Short mmCIF file of C-alpha atoms and ligand atoms in Angstrom, two decimals:
data_model
loop_
_atom_site.label_atom_id
_atom_site.label_comp_id
_atom_site.label_asym_id
_atom_site.label_seq_id
_atom_site.Cartn_x
_atom_site.Cartn_y
_atom_site.Cartn_z
CA UNK A 171 14.30 -25.01 -29.36
CA UNK A 172 15.06 -21.90 -31.36
CA UNK A 173 14.73 -18.45 -29.81
CA UNK A 174 11.15 -18.00 -30.95
CA UNK A 175 10.11 -21.32 -29.39
CA UNK A 176 11.89 -20.44 -26.18
CA UNK A 177 9.99 -17.15 -25.99
CA UNK A 178 6.71 -19.04 -26.48
CA UNK A 179 7.68 -21.41 -23.66
CA UNK A 180 8.50 -18.42 -21.45
CA UNK A 181 5.09 -16.83 -22.11
CA UNK A 182 3.32 -20.12 -21.35
CA UNK A 183 5.27 -20.43 -18.13
CA UNK A 184 4.16 -16.96 -17.05
CA UNK A 185 0.54 -17.77 -17.83
CA UNK A 186 0.78 -20.80 -15.55
CA UNK A 187 2.51 -18.77 -12.85
CA UNK A 188 -0.27 -16.18 -13.09
CA UNK A 189 -2.90 -18.89 -12.65
CA UNK A 190 -1.23 -20.17 -9.47
CA UNK A 191 -0.85 -16.69 -8.00
CA UNK A 192 -4.51 -16.09 -8.93
CA UNK A 193 -5.47 -19.11 -6.79
CA UNK A 194 -3.18 -18.07 -3.96
CA UNK A 195 -4.55 -14.49 -3.92
CA UNK A 196 -8.11 -15.76 -4.12
CA UNK A 197 -7.53 -17.94 -1.04
CA UNK A 198 -6.04 -14.99 0.83
CA UNK A 199 -9.02 -12.85 -0.16
CA UNK A 200 -11.47 -15.53 0.94
CA UNK A 201 -9.64 -15.96 4.26
CA UNK A 202 -9.90 -12.19 4.82
CA UNK A 203 -13.51 -11.70 3.78
CA UNK A 204 -15.69 -14.78 4.23
CA UNK A 205 -13.89 -17.84 5.65
CA UNK A 206 -15.46 -19.30 8.84
CA UNK A 207 -13.03 -18.87 11.77
CA UNK A 208 -12.66 -22.62 12.35
CA UNK A 209 -11.18 -23.07 8.86
CA UNK A 210 -7.96 -21.15 9.61
CA UNK A 211 -5.72 -24.20 9.97
CA UNK A 212 -6.95 -26.07 6.88
CA UNK A 213 -6.82 -22.87 4.81
CA UNK A 214 -3.26 -22.26 5.89
CA UNK A 215 -2.30 -25.86 4.96
CA UNK A 216 -3.81 -25.37 1.49
CA UNK A 217 -2.03 -22.05 1.01
CA UNK A 218 1.23 -23.74 2.01
CA UNK A 219 0.74 -26.36 -0.73
CA UNK A 220 -0.03 -23.70 -3.35
CA UNK A 221 3.01 -21.62 -2.44
CA UNK A 222 5.10 -24.80 -2.70
CA UNK A 223 3.78 -25.27 -6.24
CA UNK A 224 4.62 -21.67 -7.13
CA UNK A 225 8.13 -22.23 -5.75
CA UNK A 226 8.57 -25.38 -7.85
CA UNK A 227 7.42 -23.55 -10.97
CA UNK A 228 10.09 -20.89 -10.45
CA UNK A 229 12.88 -23.13 -9.14
CA UNK A 230 13.27 -26.22 -11.35
CA UNK A 231 16.13 -27.35 -13.64
CA UNK A 232 14.11 -27.25 -16.85
CA UNK A 233 12.89 -23.69 -16.38
CA UNK A 234 16.31 -22.62 -15.12
CA UNK A 235 17.93 -23.83 -18.34
CA UNK A 236 15.33 -22.03 -20.46
CA UNK A 237 15.67 -18.84 -18.49
CA UNK A 238 19.48 -18.90 -18.55
CA UNK A 239 19.44 -19.32 -22.34
CA UNK A 240 17.05 -16.43 -22.75
CA UNK A 241 18.99 -14.29 -20.30
CA UNK A 242 22.15 -14.76 -22.34
CA UNK A 243 20.30 -13.78 -25.51
CA UNK A 244 18.28 -10.97 -23.90
CA UNK A 245 19.67 -8.26 -26.19
CA UNK A 246 17.92 -9.99 -29.09
CA UNK A 247 14.49 -9.87 -27.39
CA UNK A 248 11.78 -7.20 -27.60
CA UNK A 249 11.66 -4.79 -24.64
CA UNK A 250 8.79 -6.46 -22.76
CA UNK A 251 10.20 -9.98 -23.12
CA UNK A 252 13.66 -8.81 -22.10
CA UNK A 253 12.23 -7.21 -18.95
CA UNK A 254 10.25 -10.39 -18.19
CA UNK A 255 13.41 -12.46 -18.51
CA UNK A 256 15.33 -10.08 -16.24
CA UNK A 257 12.57 -10.10 -13.64
CA UNK A 258 12.13 -13.88 -13.61
CA UNK A 259 15.89 -14.39 -13.58
CA UNK A 260 16.24 -12.21 -10.49
CA UNK A 261 13.34 -13.98 -8.77
CA UNK A 262 14.74 -17.41 -9.61
CA UNK A 263 18.24 -16.51 -8.38
CA UNK A 264 16.66 -15.32 -5.14
CA UNK A 265 14.24 -18.19 -4.59
CA UNK A 266 16.69 -20.99 -5.27
CA UNK A 267 18.69 -19.84 -2.26
CA UNK A 268 15.68 -20.51 0.00
CA UNK A 269 14.74 -24.15 0.73
CA UNK A 270 11.25 -25.07 -0.45
CA UNK A 271 10.23 -26.32 3.04
CA UNK A 272 11.07 -22.87 4.38
CA UNK A 273 8.85 -21.13 1.82
CA UNK A 274 5.94 -23.46 2.56
CA UNK A 275 6.40 -23.16 6.33
CA UNK A 276 6.54 -19.36 6.08
CA UNK A 277 3.32 -19.22 4.07
CA UNK A 278 1.56 -21.45 6.62
CA UNK A 279 2.93 -19.48 9.58
CA UNK A 280 1.85 -16.17 8.04
CA UNK A 281 -1.68 -17.33 7.49
CA UNK A 282 -1.97 -18.70 10.98
CA UNK A 283 -0.42 -15.58 12.51
CA UNK A 284 -2.89 -13.45 10.60
CA UNK A 285 -5.76 -15.44 12.10
CA UNK A 286 -4.45 -15.06 15.69
CA UNK A 287 -3.68 -11.38 15.13
CA UNK A 288 -7.37 -10.84 14.28
CA UNK A 289 -8.44 -12.50 17.54
CA UNK A 290 -5.77 -10.64 19.54
CA UNK A 291 -6.88 -7.32 18.06
CA UNK A 292 -10.56 -8.02 18.73
CA UNK A 293 -9.90 -9.03 22.34
CA UNK A 294 -7.09 -6.53 23.00
CA UNK A 295 -4.78 -9.35 24.03
CA UNK A 296 -1.27 -9.06 22.59
CA UNK A 297 -0.22 -12.35 24.24
CA UNK A 298 -2.40 -14.31 21.76
CA UNK A 299 -0.41 -12.89 18.85
CA UNK A 300 3.05 -12.64 20.46
CA UNK A 301 4.28 -16.26 19.94
CA UNK A 302 3.23 -16.15 16.27
CA UNK A 303 4.99 -12.83 15.79
CA UNK A 304 8.15 -14.21 17.39
CA UNK A 305 8.07 -17.18 15.05
CA UNK A 306 7.61 -14.95 11.98
CA UNK A 307 10.50 -12.70 12.98
CA UNK A 308 12.81 -15.71 13.35
CA UNK A 309 11.65 -17.03 9.98
CA UNK A 310 12.23 -13.67 8.29
CA UNK A 311 15.72 -13.45 9.77
CA UNK A 312 16.48 -16.89 8.33
CA UNK A 313 14.89 -15.94 5.00
CA UNK A 314 17.03 -12.78 4.73
CA UNK A 315 20.09 -14.88 5.63
CA UNK A 316 19.40 -17.29 2.77
CA UNK A 317 18.90 -14.53 0.20
CA UNK A 318 21.70 -12.26 1.25
CA UNK A 319 24.02 -14.01 3.73
CA UNK A 320 26.41 -11.07 4.10
CA UNK A 321 23.80 -8.31 3.91
CA UNK A 322 21.88 -6.44 6.53
CA UNK A 323 18.67 -8.28 7.46
CA UNK A 324 16.37 -5.25 7.52
CA UNK A 325 17.74 -3.84 4.25
CA UNK A 326 17.14 -7.24 2.63
CA UNK A 327 13.54 -7.27 3.87
CA UNK A 328 12.87 -3.71 2.66
CA UNK A 329 14.11 -4.79 -0.78
CA UNK A 330 11.21 -7.23 -1.03
CA UNK A 331 8.92 -4.21 -1.45
CA UNK A 332 11.16 -1.52 -2.87
CA UNK A 333 14.13 -2.79 -4.82
CA UNK A 334 17.31 -0.95 -3.91
CA UNK A 335 15.89 0.64 -0.78
CA UNK A 336 18.11 0.61 2.30
CA UNK A 337 18.56 2.34 5.61
CA UNK A 338 21.34 4.52 4.22
CA UNK A 339 18.68 6.15 1.98
CA UNK A 340 15.69 5.98 4.30
CA UNK A 341 17.35 7.37 7.45
CA UNK A 342 18.15 10.80 5.94
CA UNK A 343 14.74 10.86 4.21
CA UNK A 344 12.95 10.35 7.52
CA UNK A 345 15.32 12.70 9.40
CA UNK A 346 14.61 15.51 6.95
CA UNK A 347 10.89 14.84 7.19
CA UNK A 348 10.90 14.82 10.98
CA UNK A 349 12.85 18.09 11.17
CA UNK A 350 10.28 19.87 9.02
CA UNK A 351 7.13 18.16 10.21
CA UNK A 352 7.50 18.24 13.99
CA UNK A 353 7.58 22.08 14.26
CA UNK A 354 4.83 22.41 11.65
CA UNK A 355 2.61 19.96 13.57
CA UNK A 356 3.29 21.94 16.73
CA UNK A 357 2.25 25.26 15.11
CA UNK A 358 -0.86 23.64 13.68
CA UNK A 359 -1.72 22.22 17.10
CA UNK A 360 -1.54 25.68 18.65
CA UNK A 361 -3.68 27.31 15.93
CA UNK A 362 -7.47 27.62 15.93
CA UNK A 363 -9.03 24.25 15.08
CA UNK A 364 -11.87 23.77 12.58
CA UNK A 365 -15.29 22.53 13.68
CA UNK A 366 -15.40 18.75 13.17
CA UNK A 367 -18.43 18.03 15.36
CA UNK A 368 -20.61 17.15 12.35
CA UNK A 369 -18.25 14.29 11.42
CA UNK A 370 -18.94 12.40 14.66
CA UNK A 371 -22.20 10.83 13.50
CA UNK A 372 -23.78 8.43 14.02
CA UNK A 373 -23.83 7.68 10.29
CA UNK A 374 -26.09 4.78 9.24
CA UNK A 375 -24.02 2.03 7.62
CA UNK A 376 -26.46 1.65 4.70
CA UNK A 377 -26.10 5.33 3.84
CA UNK A 378 -22.29 5.01 4.12
CA UNK A 379 -22.47 2.09 1.68
CA UNK A 380 -24.41 4.28 -0.75
CA UNK A 381 -21.68 6.91 -0.40
CA UNK A 382 -19.00 4.30 -1.22
CA UNK A 383 -20.83 3.32 -4.42
CA UNK A 384 -21.25 7.00 -5.35
CA UNK A 385 -17.54 7.74 -4.83
CA UNK A 386 -16.51 4.76 -6.96
CA UNK A 387 -18.82 6.09 -9.69
CA UNK A 388 -17.36 9.59 -9.40
CA UNK A 389 -13.89 8.09 -9.91
CA UNK A 390 -15.37 6.06 -12.78
CA UNK A 391 -14.22 2.72 -11.37
CA UNK A 392 -15.40 -0.04 -13.70
CA UNK A 393 -17.67 -2.09 -11.39
CA UNK A 394 -17.80 -4.80 -14.00
CA UNK A 395 -14.15 -5.53 -13.14
CA UNK A 396 -13.87 -4.23 -9.57
CA UNK A 397 -15.95 -4.92 -6.46
CA UNK A 398 -16.03 -3.52 -2.93
CA UNK A 399 -16.31 -5.68 0.20
CA UNK A 400 -15.68 -5.21 3.93
CA UNK A 401 -12.63 -6.21 5.99
CA UNK A 402 -11.08 -5.24 9.31
CA UNK A 403 -8.19 -3.64 7.42
CA UNK A 404 -9.01 -2.10 4.01
CA UNK A 405 -6.89 -3.38 1.11
CA UNK A 406 -6.79 -3.90 -2.65
CA UNK A 407 -5.99 -7.21 -4.29
CA UNK A 408 -5.94 -8.01 -7.99
CA UNK A 409 -6.19 -11.38 -9.69
CA UNK A 410 -5.89 -9.85 -13.13
CA UNK A 411 -6.62 -6.47 -14.69
CA UNK A 412 -10.18 -7.75 -15.13
CA UNK A 413 -10.69 -8.76 -11.51
CA UNK A 414 -9.76 -6.25 -8.85
CA UNK A 415 -11.18 -6.45 -5.32
CA UNK A 416 -11.11 -3.52 -2.93
CA UNK A 417 -12.27 -3.50 0.69
CA UNK A 418 -13.30 -0.93 3.27
CA UNK A 419 -14.37 -0.78 6.90
CA UNK A 420 -17.54 0.94 8.12
CA UNK A 421 -17.45 2.77 11.45
CA UNK A 422 -20.74 4.24 12.64
CA UNK A 423 -19.26 7.29 14.36
CA UNK A 424 -16.73 8.14 11.65
CA UNK A 425 -17.74 9.18 8.14
CA UNK A 426 -14.27 9.92 6.77
CA UNK A 427 -12.73 6.55 7.67
CA UNK A 428 -14.79 4.70 5.05
CA UNK A 429 -15.03 7.64 2.63
CA UNK A 430 -11.27 8.08 2.29
CA UNK A 431 -10.57 4.34 2.46
CA UNK A 432 -12.75 3.92 -0.61
CA UNK A 433 -11.02 6.79 -2.43
CA UNK A 434 -7.62 5.37 -1.43
CA UNK A 435 -8.32 1.77 -2.43
CA UNK A 436 -10.05 2.92 -5.63
CA UNK A 437 -6.78 4.70 -6.46
CA UNK A 438 -4.93 1.39 -6.09
CA UNK A 439 -7.71 -0.29 -8.07
CA UNK A 440 -7.63 2.23 -10.93
CA UNK A 441 -3.90 1.52 -11.37
CA UNK A 442 -4.45 -2.24 -11.69
CA UNK A 443 -7.51 -1.82 -13.93
CA UNK A 444 -5.51 0.33 -16.36
CA UNK A 445 -2.42 -1.83 -16.94
CA UNK A 446 -1.80 -2.59 -20.64
CA UNK A 447 -3.55 -5.66 -22.08
CA UNK A 448 -0.18 -6.85 -23.38
CA UNK A 449 0.91 -7.42 -19.77
CA UNK A 450 -2.16 -9.43 -18.73
CA UNK A 451 -0.39 -12.78 -18.49
CA UNK A 452 3.04 -11.36 -17.82
CA UNK A 453 4.92 -11.26 -14.51
CA UNK A 454 5.16 -7.53 -15.23
CA UNK A 455 1.37 -7.11 -15.12
CA UNK A 456 1.26 -5.43 -11.70
CA UNK A 457 2.09 -2.11 -10.07
CA UNK A 458 5.75 -1.10 -10.45
CA UNK A 459 6.69 -1.17 -6.75
CA UNK A 460 4.89 -0.92 -3.41
CA UNK A 461 5.76 2.77 -3.07
CA UNK A 462 4.68 3.61 -6.63
CA UNK A 463 1.39 1.81 -5.93
CA UNK A 464 0.94 3.80 -2.75
CA UNK A 465 1.70 7.02 -4.62
CA UNK A 466 -1.37 6.36 -6.75
CA UNK A 467 -3.74 5.69 -3.85
CA UNK A 468 -2.42 8.71 -1.95
CA UNK A 469 -2.71 10.93 -4.99
CA UNK A 470 -6.43 10.23 -5.14
CA UNK A 471 -7.03 10.16 -1.40
CA UNK A 472 -5.17 13.30 -0.36
CA UNK A 473 -4.09 15.44 -3.28
CA UNK A 474 -7.38 15.16 -5.18
CA UNK A 475 -9.81 13.73 -2.61
CA UNK A 476 -9.05 16.20 0.16
CA UNK A 477 -8.95 19.26 -2.14
CA UNK A 478 -11.65 21.92 -1.92
CA UNK A 479 -12.91 21.31 -5.50
CA UNK A 480 -13.35 17.56 -4.80
CA UNK A 481 -15.14 18.28 -1.51
CA UNK A 482 -17.45 20.68 -3.39
CA UNK A 483 -18.15 17.94 -5.93
CA UNK A 484 -19.16 15.23 -3.44
CA UNK A 485 -20.70 17.35 -0.69
CA UNK A 486 -24.23 17.54 -2.21
CA UNK A 487 -24.32 13.71 -2.07
CA UNK A 488 -23.02 13.69 1.52
CA UNK A 489 -25.74 16.17 2.45
CA UNK A 490 -28.43 14.16 0.66
CA UNK A 491 -27.41 10.94 2.52
CA UNK A 492 -26.91 12.57 5.92
CA UNK A 493 -29.25 15.59 6.01
CA UNK A 494 -29.48 15.83 9.83
CA UNK A 495 -25.75 15.60 10.50
CA UNK A 496 -24.94 18.10 7.70
CA UNK A 497 -27.63 20.64 8.64
CA UNK A 498 -26.10 24.12 8.27
CA UNK A 499 -22.75 22.73 7.10
CA UNK A 500 -21.20 24.09 3.87
CA UNK A 501 -18.83 22.36 1.43
CA UNK A 502 -16.06 24.66 2.74
CA UNK A 503 -16.81 23.56 6.34
CA UNK A 504 -16.65 19.95 5.17
CA UNK A 505 -13.32 20.60 3.40
CA UNK A 506 -11.84 22.19 6.54
CA UNK A 507 -13.07 19.33 8.73
CA UNK A 508 -11.72 16.51 6.53
CA UNK A 509 -8.35 18.26 6.56
CA UNK A 510 -8.08 18.63 10.30
CA UNK A 511 -4.51 17.88 11.38
CA UNK A 512 -4.40 16.32 14.78
CA UNK A 513 -2.12 13.63 16.19
CA UNK A 514 -4.17 10.44 16.43
CA UNK A 515 -3.85 6.76 17.27
CA UNK A 516 -4.62 4.96 14.03
CA UNK A 517 -2.29 5.18 11.03
CA UNK A 518 -4.93 4.44 8.39
CA UNK A 519 -7.14 7.25 9.75
CA UNK A 520 -4.26 9.71 10.19
CA UNK A 521 -4.36 13.09 8.48
CA UNK A 522 -1.89 14.04 5.78
CA UNK A 523 0.33 16.05 8.08
CA UNK A 524 0.91 13.55 10.89
CA UNK A 525 0.81 10.40 8.71
CA UNK A 526 4.56 10.12 8.16
CA UNK A 527 5.18 10.09 11.93
CA UNK A 528 3.05 6.93 12.24
CA UNK A 529 5.30 5.30 9.65
CA UNK A 530 8.43 6.51 11.43
CA UNK A 531 7.34 4.76 14.65
CA UNK A 532 7.06 1.46 12.78
CA UNK A 533 10.32 2.01 10.91
CA UNK A 534 12.23 2.61 14.17
CA UNK A 535 10.71 -0.47 15.81
CA UNK A 536 11.34 -2.75 12.83
CA UNK A 537 14.96 -1.66 12.59
CA UNK A 538 15.51 -2.43 16.27
CA UNK A 539 13.71 -5.80 16.10
CA UNK A 540 15.96 -6.97 13.27
CA UNK A 541 19.07 -5.51 14.86
CA UNK A 542 18.23 -7.73 17.85
CA UNK A 543 17.77 -4.65 19.97
CA UNK A 544 14.08 -5.13 20.79
CA UNK A 545 12.10 -8.23 21.79
CA UNK A 546 8.48 -9.02 21.01
CA UNK A 547 7.53 -8.78 24.69
CA UNK A 548 8.99 -5.23 24.84
CA UNK A 549 7.19 -4.18 21.67
CA UNK A 550 3.85 -2.87 23.07
CA UNK A 551 5.54 -0.60 25.64
CA UNK A 552 8.04 0.72 23.07
CA UNK A 553 5.21 1.37 20.63
CA UNK A 554 3.40 3.42 23.25
CA UNK A 555 6.57 5.31 24.22
CA UNK A 556 7.28 6.33 20.61
CA UNK A 557 3.70 7.45 20.05
CA UNK A 558 4.10 9.71 23.05
CA UNK A 559 7.47 10.99 21.84
CA UNK A 560 6.62 11.55 18.14
CA UNK A 561 2.91 12.33 18.28
CA UNK A 562 2.45 13.39 21.87
CA UNK A 563 -0.42 11.01 22.54
CA UNK A 564 -1.16 8.22 25.01
CA UNK A 565 -2.09 4.82 23.59
CA UNK A 566 -5.01 3.46 25.65
CA UNK A 567 -4.83 -0.21 24.56
CA UNK A 568 -2.94 -2.54 22.21
CA UNK A 569 -5.93 -2.84 19.87
CA UNK A 570 -5.41 0.82 19.00
CA UNK A 571 -1.65 0.46 19.47
CA UNK A 572 0.73 -2.25 18.41
CA UNK A 573 -2.06 -4.54 17.15
CA UNK A 574 -3.69 -2.05 14.78
CA UNK A 575 -1.96 -3.03 11.50
CA UNK A 576 -2.18 -6.36 9.67
CA UNK A 577 1.30 -6.12 8.15
CA UNK A 578 3.43 -7.89 10.74
CA UNK A 579 0.83 -10.65 11.04
CA UNK A 580 1.26 -11.27 7.31
CA UNK A 581 5.06 -11.32 7.64
CA UNK A 582 5.39 -7.93 5.93
CA UNK A 583 8.41 -6.45 7.71
CA UNK A 584 10.10 -3.59 5.88
CA UNK A 585 6.86 -2.70 4.11
CA UNK A 586 5.95 0.45 6.10
CA UNK A 587 8.72 2.73 4.75
CA UNK A 588 7.14 2.32 1.30
CA UNK A 589 4.07 4.18 2.57
CA UNK A 590 6.05 7.30 3.43
CA UNK A 591 8.09 7.07 0.24
CA UNK A 592 4.93 6.56 -1.85
CA UNK A 593 3.27 9.56 -0.25
CA UNK A 594 6.35 11.63 -1.08
CA UNK A 595 6.33 10.32 -4.69
CA UNK A 596 2.71 11.37 -5.06
CA UNK A 597 3.53 15.01 -4.23
CA UNK A 598 5.98 15.18 -7.11
CA UNK A 599 3.68 13.27 -9.50
CA UNK A 600 0.76 15.53 -8.56
CA UNK A 601 2.88 18.58 -9.36
CA UNK A 602 3.63 17.16 -12.83
CA UNK A 603 -0.05 16.21 -13.32
CA UNK A 604 -1.26 19.73 -12.50
CA UNK A 605 1.21 21.24 -14.95
CA UNK A 606 -0.58 19.41 -17.78
CA UNK A 607 -4.14 18.73 -16.58
CA UNK A 608 -6.64 21.15 -15.02
CA UNK A 609 -7.52 18.92 -12.05
CA UNK A 610 -9.77 21.56 -10.44
CA UNK A 611 -11.84 21.79 -13.63
CA UNK A 612 -12.18 17.98 -13.60
CA UNK A 613 -13.58 18.20 -10.06
CA UNK A 614 -15.98 20.96 -11.08
CA UNK A 615 -17.28 18.88 -13.99
CA UNK A 616 -17.17 15.60 -12.06
CA UNK A 617 -15.24 14.15 -15.00
CA UNK A 618 -11.85 12.64 -14.17
CA UNK A 619 -11.19 11.15 -17.59
CA UNK A 620 -8.33 13.61 -18.31
CA UNK A 621 -6.66 12.74 -14.97
CA UNK A 622 -7.05 9.02 -15.54
CA UNK A 623 -5.77 9.30 -19.13
CA UNK A 624 -2.68 11.20 -17.99
CA UNK A 625 -1.92 8.73 -15.20
CA UNK A 626 -2.53 5.78 -17.53
CA UNK A 627 -0.20 7.23 -20.14
CA UNK A 628 2.57 8.06 -17.66
CA UNK A 629 2.30 5.29 -15.06
CA UNK A 630 -0.60 2.80 -15.01
CA UNK A 631 -0.20 1.16 -18.40
CA UNK A 632 3.48 0.31 -17.91
CA UNK A 633 2.97 -2.13 -15.03
CA UNK A 634 6.45 -3.26 -13.95
CA UNK A 635 8.18 -2.44 -17.24
CA UNK A 636 10.13 0.34 -15.52
CA UNK A 637 11.72 0.83 -12.11
CA UNK A 638 10.38 3.38 -9.63
CA UNK A 639 13.27 5.76 -10.40
CA UNK A 640 12.69 5.46 -14.15
CA UNK A 641 8.94 6.08 -13.78
CA UNK A 642 9.45 9.20 -11.66
CA UNK A 643 12.00 10.55 -14.12
CA UNK A 644 9.76 9.78 -17.11
CA UNK A 645 6.67 11.26 -15.44
CA UNK A 646 8.20 14.30 -13.76
CA UNK A 647 11.18 15.02 -16.03
CA UNK A 648 13.56 14.86 -13.06
CA UNK A 649 14.65 12.42 -10.34
CA UNK A 650 12.73 11.91 -7.12
CA UNK A 651 12.91 14.92 -4.80
CA UNK A 652 11.24 14.72 -1.34
CA UNK A 653 11.13 18.54 -1.18
CA UNK A 654 7.87 18.43 -3.19
CA UNK A 655 6.20 16.59 -0.32
CA UNK A 656 7.42 18.87 2.46
CA UNK A 657 6.66 22.01 0.42
CA UNK A 658 3.16 20.77 -0.36
CA UNK A 659 2.42 20.07 3.32
CA UNK A 660 3.84 23.42 4.45
CA UNK A 661 1.88 25.32 1.84
CA UNK A 662 -1.42 23.49 2.39
CA UNK A 663 -1.44 23.50 6.18
CA UNK A 664 -0.09 27.05 6.54
CA UNK A 665 -3.00 28.19 4.41
CA UNK A 666 -5.59 26.02 6.18
CA UNK A 667 -4.45 27.11 9.63
CA UNK A 668 -3.53 30.73 8.71
CA UNK A 669 0.02 30.30 10.01
ZN1 ZN B 179 -2.53 1.85 0.11
#
């Protein structure tokens, strides 16, 4: 094969890989949204087989030879193809260190654990989930050992989500955040609190559904390529840029939970929907990193969605759908109420100010689990102790404590730090966005095309062509600086609470 033929073979390989990951994601989506509970075991067997096929596609002698040839000649390739070769080469080097049986067993164990986590959460019984969690932790330790035998286990796991991330970088990031945030949260707690009584409902689920549709329209989400469904834990999953699925959860006595979940997931969705067509069948046709993805959902949820101009834009619709609850309430009252900062139990419902502390609890626990310093049976009590220490609140049950997130059930250890990092990225990206686009005017007009165009140009369209560091530098003209995040929080909450 000459170089041109090799490149064609590489593109065909990626198309096949995309098809298999499409199937795998579709099964995961089905298991989360509509599978009957009795099908958990057979679904997990099927997912194991599919992940084995994906493994064999990546790790086989024929493809290895092709990839090695292309890797050696990468300087002669166009930019996209060179990046694809680099990405696949890295993935292949990593995966061939892990035995196929281990990959299949891990996929099966994760799907089963996810099923038992759901039951444990519903029944507030950690013991149902505990043996599955123990098994996953052991598997992840082995997995990290295969990939990076001399490395630190937790650093290796974090790298699965954010390449290059390690504790040496994250510890000072979190320390700096904690030093600034804890006193600020204390001052806010002592200040006069806004009236939030009108957010307690009840809010009819049908009317909340109408609000979800309205918000997706306001953000101009293409419903021809993106649909909204319901799950216990809201998420976004994409099969291609033409098929993005987002989910939400409706709670009768909480309007903002669904409202801001939809804005958040639509932010993730908009990113996927706007990736360049040229990347459609490429391994690079996805968000750059977990934290960059989260920066985009947070940018919409908090920086735009919780701003006064955005609240003014959507409040007439809120009032129309919930006239009794919103009687005598103004858009400014609504804005103040959706920005209330108060330590709470649930991470996904946390306000902007206390959010990072929820992530810090998980980060501390994960580090200790993988250092061998904390056992699964000690986990619920340690969770509760840290919530008391960091957020000052008592956790009444495991459903609202250690069982609240789906991540560990899906084997995602080392994922949580990306949330805090992504939120910090979004502060800096928002600053750059506002320097070039009049976001407030977009809210006033209800037309976010200029915002979307800017984000597409700077971030969305590139998919995984660039690293997180490169994207931040290209978008903001300087390297990542967490000071933007802390400054933003200090400025916003000092103003809101007249500190
Ligand atoms: Zn998210």
